[in-house]
XYZ file of C-alpha atoms in Angstrom:
332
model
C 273.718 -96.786 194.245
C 270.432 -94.694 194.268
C 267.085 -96.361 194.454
C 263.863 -94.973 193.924
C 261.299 -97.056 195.707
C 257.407 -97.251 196.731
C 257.383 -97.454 200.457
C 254.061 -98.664 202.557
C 254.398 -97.053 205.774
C 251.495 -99.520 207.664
C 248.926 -101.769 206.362
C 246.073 -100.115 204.686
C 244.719 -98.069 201.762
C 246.348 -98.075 198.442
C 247.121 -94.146 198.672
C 249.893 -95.660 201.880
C 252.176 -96.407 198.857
C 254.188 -93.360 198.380
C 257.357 -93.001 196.709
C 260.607 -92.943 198.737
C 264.571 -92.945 197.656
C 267.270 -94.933 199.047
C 271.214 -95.735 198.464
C 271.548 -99.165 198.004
C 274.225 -101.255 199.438
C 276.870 -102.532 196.607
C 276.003 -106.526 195.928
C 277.572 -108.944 198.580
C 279.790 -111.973 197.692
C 276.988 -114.324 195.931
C 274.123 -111.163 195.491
C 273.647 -109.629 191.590
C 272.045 -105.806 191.409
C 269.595 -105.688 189.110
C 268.298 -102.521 187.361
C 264.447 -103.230 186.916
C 262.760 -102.318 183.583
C 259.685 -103.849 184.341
C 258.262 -104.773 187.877
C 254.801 -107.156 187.927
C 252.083 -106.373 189.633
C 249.953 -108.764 191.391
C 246.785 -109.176 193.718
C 249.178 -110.642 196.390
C 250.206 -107.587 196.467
C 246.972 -106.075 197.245
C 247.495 -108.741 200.603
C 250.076 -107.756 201.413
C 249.306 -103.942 201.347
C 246.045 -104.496 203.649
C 247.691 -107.143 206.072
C 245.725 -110.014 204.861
C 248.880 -111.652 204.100
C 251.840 -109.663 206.647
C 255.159 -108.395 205.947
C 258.437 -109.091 207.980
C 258.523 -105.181 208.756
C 257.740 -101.280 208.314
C 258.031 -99.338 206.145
C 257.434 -102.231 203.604
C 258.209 -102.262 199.643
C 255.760 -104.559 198.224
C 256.088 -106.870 194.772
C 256.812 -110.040 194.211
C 258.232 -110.335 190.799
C 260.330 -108.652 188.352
C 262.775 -108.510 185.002
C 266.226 -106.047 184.184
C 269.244 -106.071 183.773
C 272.412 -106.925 185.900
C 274.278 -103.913 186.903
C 276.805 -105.396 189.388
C 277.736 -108.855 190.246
C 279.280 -109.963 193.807
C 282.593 -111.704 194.013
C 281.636 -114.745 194.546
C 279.022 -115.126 191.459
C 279.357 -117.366 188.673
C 276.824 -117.261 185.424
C 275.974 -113.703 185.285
C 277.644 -110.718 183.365
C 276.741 -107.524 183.982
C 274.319 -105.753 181.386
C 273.070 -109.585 181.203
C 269.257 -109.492 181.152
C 267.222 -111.159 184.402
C 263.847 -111.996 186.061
C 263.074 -113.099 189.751
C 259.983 -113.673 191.566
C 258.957 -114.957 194.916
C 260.010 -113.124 198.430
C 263.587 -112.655 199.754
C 263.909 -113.719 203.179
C 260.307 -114.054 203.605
C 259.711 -110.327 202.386
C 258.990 -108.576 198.925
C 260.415 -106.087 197.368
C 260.244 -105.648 193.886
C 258.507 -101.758 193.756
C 262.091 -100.493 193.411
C 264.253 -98.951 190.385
C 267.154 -100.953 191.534
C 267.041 -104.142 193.727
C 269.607 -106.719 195.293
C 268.882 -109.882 194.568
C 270.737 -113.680 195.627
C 272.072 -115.188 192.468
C 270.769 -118.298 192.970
C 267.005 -116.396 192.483
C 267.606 -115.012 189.058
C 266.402 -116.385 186.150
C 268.554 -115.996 182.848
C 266.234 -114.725 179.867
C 265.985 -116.260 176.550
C 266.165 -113.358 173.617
C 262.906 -113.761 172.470
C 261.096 -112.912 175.184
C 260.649 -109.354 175.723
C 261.017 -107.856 179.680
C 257.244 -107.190 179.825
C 255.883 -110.575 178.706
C 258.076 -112.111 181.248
C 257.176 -109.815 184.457
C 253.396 -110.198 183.246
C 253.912 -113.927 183.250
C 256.943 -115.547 185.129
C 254.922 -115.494 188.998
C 251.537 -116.829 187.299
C 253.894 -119.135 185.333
C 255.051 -120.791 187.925
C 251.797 -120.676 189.813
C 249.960 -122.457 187.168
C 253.054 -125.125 187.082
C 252.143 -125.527 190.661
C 248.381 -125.920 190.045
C 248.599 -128.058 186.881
C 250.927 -130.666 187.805
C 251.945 -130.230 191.724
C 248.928 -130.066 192.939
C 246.363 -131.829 190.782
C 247.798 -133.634 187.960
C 245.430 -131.999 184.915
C 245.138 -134.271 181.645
C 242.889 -135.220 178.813
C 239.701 -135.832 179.573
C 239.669 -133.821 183.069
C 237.160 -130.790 182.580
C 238.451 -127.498 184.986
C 237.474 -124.666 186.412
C 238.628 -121.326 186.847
C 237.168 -118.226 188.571
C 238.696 -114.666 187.075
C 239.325 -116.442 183.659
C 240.105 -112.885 182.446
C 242.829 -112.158 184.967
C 246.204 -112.398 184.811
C 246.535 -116.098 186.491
C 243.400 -116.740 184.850
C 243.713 -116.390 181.242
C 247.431 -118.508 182.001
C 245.883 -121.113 183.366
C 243.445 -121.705 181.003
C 245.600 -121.365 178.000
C 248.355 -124.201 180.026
C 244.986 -126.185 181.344
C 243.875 -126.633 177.590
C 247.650 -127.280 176.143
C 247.609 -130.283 178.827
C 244.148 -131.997 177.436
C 241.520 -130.121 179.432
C 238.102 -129.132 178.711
C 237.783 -125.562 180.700
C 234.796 -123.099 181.807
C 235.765 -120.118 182.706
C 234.153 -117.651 185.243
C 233.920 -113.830 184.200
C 232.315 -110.342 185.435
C 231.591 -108.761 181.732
C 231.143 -109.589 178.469
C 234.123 -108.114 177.631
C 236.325 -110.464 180.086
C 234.136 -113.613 178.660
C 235.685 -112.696 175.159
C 239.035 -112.464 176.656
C 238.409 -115.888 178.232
C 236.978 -117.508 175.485
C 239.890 -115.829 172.909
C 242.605 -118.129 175.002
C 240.734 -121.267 174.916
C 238.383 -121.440 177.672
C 235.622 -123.962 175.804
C 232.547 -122.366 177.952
C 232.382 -119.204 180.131
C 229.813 -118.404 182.876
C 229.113 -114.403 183.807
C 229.154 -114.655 187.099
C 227.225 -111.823 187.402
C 224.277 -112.787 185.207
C 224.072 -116.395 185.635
C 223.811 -118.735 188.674
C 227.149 -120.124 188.785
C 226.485 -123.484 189.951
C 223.481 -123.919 188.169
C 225.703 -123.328 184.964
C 228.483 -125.363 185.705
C 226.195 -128.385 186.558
C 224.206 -127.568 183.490
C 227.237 -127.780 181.434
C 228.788 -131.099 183.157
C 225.552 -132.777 182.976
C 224.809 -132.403 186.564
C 228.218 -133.796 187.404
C 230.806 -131.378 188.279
C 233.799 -130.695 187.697
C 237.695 -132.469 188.688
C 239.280 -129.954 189.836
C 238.360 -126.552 190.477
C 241.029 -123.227 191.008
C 239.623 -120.726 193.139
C 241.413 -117.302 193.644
C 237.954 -115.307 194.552
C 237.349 -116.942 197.778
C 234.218 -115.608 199.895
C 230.852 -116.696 199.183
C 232.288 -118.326 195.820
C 234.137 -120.665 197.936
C 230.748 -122.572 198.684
C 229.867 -122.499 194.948
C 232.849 -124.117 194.061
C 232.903 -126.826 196.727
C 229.048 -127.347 195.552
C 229.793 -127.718 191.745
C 233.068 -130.479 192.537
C 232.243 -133.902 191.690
C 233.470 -136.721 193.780
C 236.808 -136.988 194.414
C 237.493 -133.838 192.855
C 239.400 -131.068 193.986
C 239.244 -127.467 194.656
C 242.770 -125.316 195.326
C 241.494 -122.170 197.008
C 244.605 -119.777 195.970
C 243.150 -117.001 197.104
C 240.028 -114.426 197.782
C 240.064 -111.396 195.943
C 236.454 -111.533 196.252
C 237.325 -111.453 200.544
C 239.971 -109.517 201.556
C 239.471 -109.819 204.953
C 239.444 -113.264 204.811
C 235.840 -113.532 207.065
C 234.135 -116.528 204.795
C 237.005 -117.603 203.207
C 238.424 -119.234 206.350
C 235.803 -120.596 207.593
C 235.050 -124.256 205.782
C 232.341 -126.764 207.372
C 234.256 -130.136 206.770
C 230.843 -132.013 205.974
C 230.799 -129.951 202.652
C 234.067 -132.197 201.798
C 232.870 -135.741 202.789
C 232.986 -138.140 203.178
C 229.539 -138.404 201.194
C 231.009 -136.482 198.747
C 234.923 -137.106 198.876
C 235.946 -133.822 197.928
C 239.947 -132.475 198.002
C 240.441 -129.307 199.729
C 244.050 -127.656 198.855
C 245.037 -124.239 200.017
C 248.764 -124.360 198.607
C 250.515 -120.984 198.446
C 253.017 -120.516 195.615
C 255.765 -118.386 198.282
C 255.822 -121.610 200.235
C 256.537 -123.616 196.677
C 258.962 -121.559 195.844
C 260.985 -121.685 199.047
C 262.477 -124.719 197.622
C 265.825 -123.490 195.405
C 264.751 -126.507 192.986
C 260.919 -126.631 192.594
C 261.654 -122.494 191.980
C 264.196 -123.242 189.181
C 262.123 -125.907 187.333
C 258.833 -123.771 187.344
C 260.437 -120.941 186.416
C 262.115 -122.861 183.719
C 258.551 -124.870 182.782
C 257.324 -120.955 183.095
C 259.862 -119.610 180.341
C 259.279 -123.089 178.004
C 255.360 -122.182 177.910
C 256.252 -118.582 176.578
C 258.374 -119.773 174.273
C 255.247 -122.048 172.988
C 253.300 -118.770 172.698
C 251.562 -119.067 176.430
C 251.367 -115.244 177.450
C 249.672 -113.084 179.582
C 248.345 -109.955 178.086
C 249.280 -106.703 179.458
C 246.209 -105.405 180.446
C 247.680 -101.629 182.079
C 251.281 -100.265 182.666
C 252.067 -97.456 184.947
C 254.855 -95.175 185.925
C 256.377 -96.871 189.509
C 255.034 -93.768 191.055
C 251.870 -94.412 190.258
C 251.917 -97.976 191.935
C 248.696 -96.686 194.196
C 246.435 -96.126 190.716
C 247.699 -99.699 189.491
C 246.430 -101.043 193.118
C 243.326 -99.059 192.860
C 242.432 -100.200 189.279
C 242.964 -104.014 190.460
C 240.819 -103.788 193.405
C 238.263 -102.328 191.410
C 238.117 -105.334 188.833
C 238.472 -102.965 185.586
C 241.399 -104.626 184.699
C 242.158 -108.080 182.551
C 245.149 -109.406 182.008
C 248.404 -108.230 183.757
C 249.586 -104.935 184.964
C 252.767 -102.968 184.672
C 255.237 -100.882 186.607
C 257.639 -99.383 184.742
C 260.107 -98.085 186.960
């Protein structure tokens, strides 16, 4: 079968990703061939295409989620049809893959849709989905009363989380760049937003927890914000550093003074990574399921851009550049 696919030839700029072709293998005994219809795109991604975060091999096809439609089944599988409609996420032996017309998949990754949800709501949501199902009840167990916060409220993983933080009981603030992203924020739940740009960040987060912190703190900027949200964590809180968009080459992000965690202040450090979560067949299913049950209950993530799969490079470029909320779009 023919593939058209975005290659990365080395790590670097987001002009490396050019578009390639390829005949692809038919399915082996327990593999299903998916036709994609609509391929996430997320800032992972962006890691992966700079070497933050390396790939098995050159060239690379990056992407690390995706919905279509079965168009051939191995022998050996049981539960899919062909023309049956599919998502997957995570990497596939330890490597992505997902900027691809057509893709082989192991059966035991794909996720059986439900009829209401529409292909794009699911690739905008089913990584982040799981993610947050991670965050919210793997890592920190969030519930009434706990008060949360999230940097890039108006992202993709952002705007999820805080919608799923506030379903479970807990008072958010959200962190934002614009005006325009604090009314994106504050239109899925989050009960306060700061402007990170305008405002002091911890100043306003102690201001607004009464010069106590926060529990629990989700941190996908990294960099200099790192320290802020270490600073604004009340005892025995927590802060999951998920990422650093705001530090792509990871030169403040990785280093963390232990003294700013305790044992004065008893502060959690996590760093948990949602590839390594997912590695388990089981922990995958159930957050994917928990993933699909949340946008059943309305939980979305807006679709914030969609672009042509050739044009995977502008979709990179317009991430990096933070003019983007919500989720963004291949469309292979």
């Amino acid at each position: 079968m023919h593939a058209r696919l975005i290659q990365l030839g080395e790590p670097g700029p987001a002009l490396g990703l050019q578009p390639a072709d390829q005949m692809l293998p038919p399915p082996g005994a327990n593999v299903l061939t998916v036709r994609h219809t609509a391929v996430g795109v997320n800032f992972v991604d962006v890691y992966h295409r700079t070497g933050l975060y390396p790939v098995p091999a050159f060239p690379a096809v990056l992407g690390v989620e995706g919905v279509g439609v079965v168009e051939a089944v191995g022998t050996d599988v049981r539960g899919f049809v062909v023309g049956q409609r599919v998502a997957w996420a995570g990497l596939m032996d330890g490597a992505p893959g997902g900027y691809a017309s057509h893709r082989n998949i192991p059966a035991n990754r794909a996720i059986a849709l439900p009829d209401a949800l529409d292909d794009e709501t699911v690739a905008a949501t089913l990584l982040r989905g799981i993610t947050a199902h991670m965050l919210l009840t793997r890592v920190r167990q969030v519930g009434v009363g706990d008060t949360v916060l999230v940097h890039a409220a108006a992202g993709g993983l952002g705007v999820l989380l805080v919608q799923w933080a506030k379903r479970l009981g807990a008072r958010v603030i959200g962190t934002v760049g614009s005006e325009a992203k604090a009314a994106t924020a504050l239109g899925h739940g989050a009960d306060h937003v700061v402007l990170h740009r305008q405002q002091d960040v911890r100043e306003a987060v102690l201001q607004l927890t009464a010069g106590e912190g926060v529990d629990y703190v989700i941190d996908g900027v990294g960099g200099p914000m790192l320290q802020t949200s270490l600073a604004v964590t009340r005892p025995f809180g927590m802060v999951a550093s998920i990422g650093q968009a705001g530090d792509v080459s990871n030169v403040q992000t990785s280093a963390v003074d232990l003294a700013a965690l305790g044992p004065s202040r008893s502060i959690a450090l996590a760093r948990p990574g949602v590839f390594r979560y997912m590695t388990e067949l089981s922990r995958y299913r159930v957050g994917a399921q928990a993933a699909l049950q949340r946008m059943l209950e309305g939980v979305r993530v807006p679709v914030g851009g969609t672009y042509a799969l050739a044009d995977a490079a502008a979709a990179h470029a317009a991430l990096e550049d933070g003019r983007t909320s919500g989720a963004l779009l291949l469309r292979p």
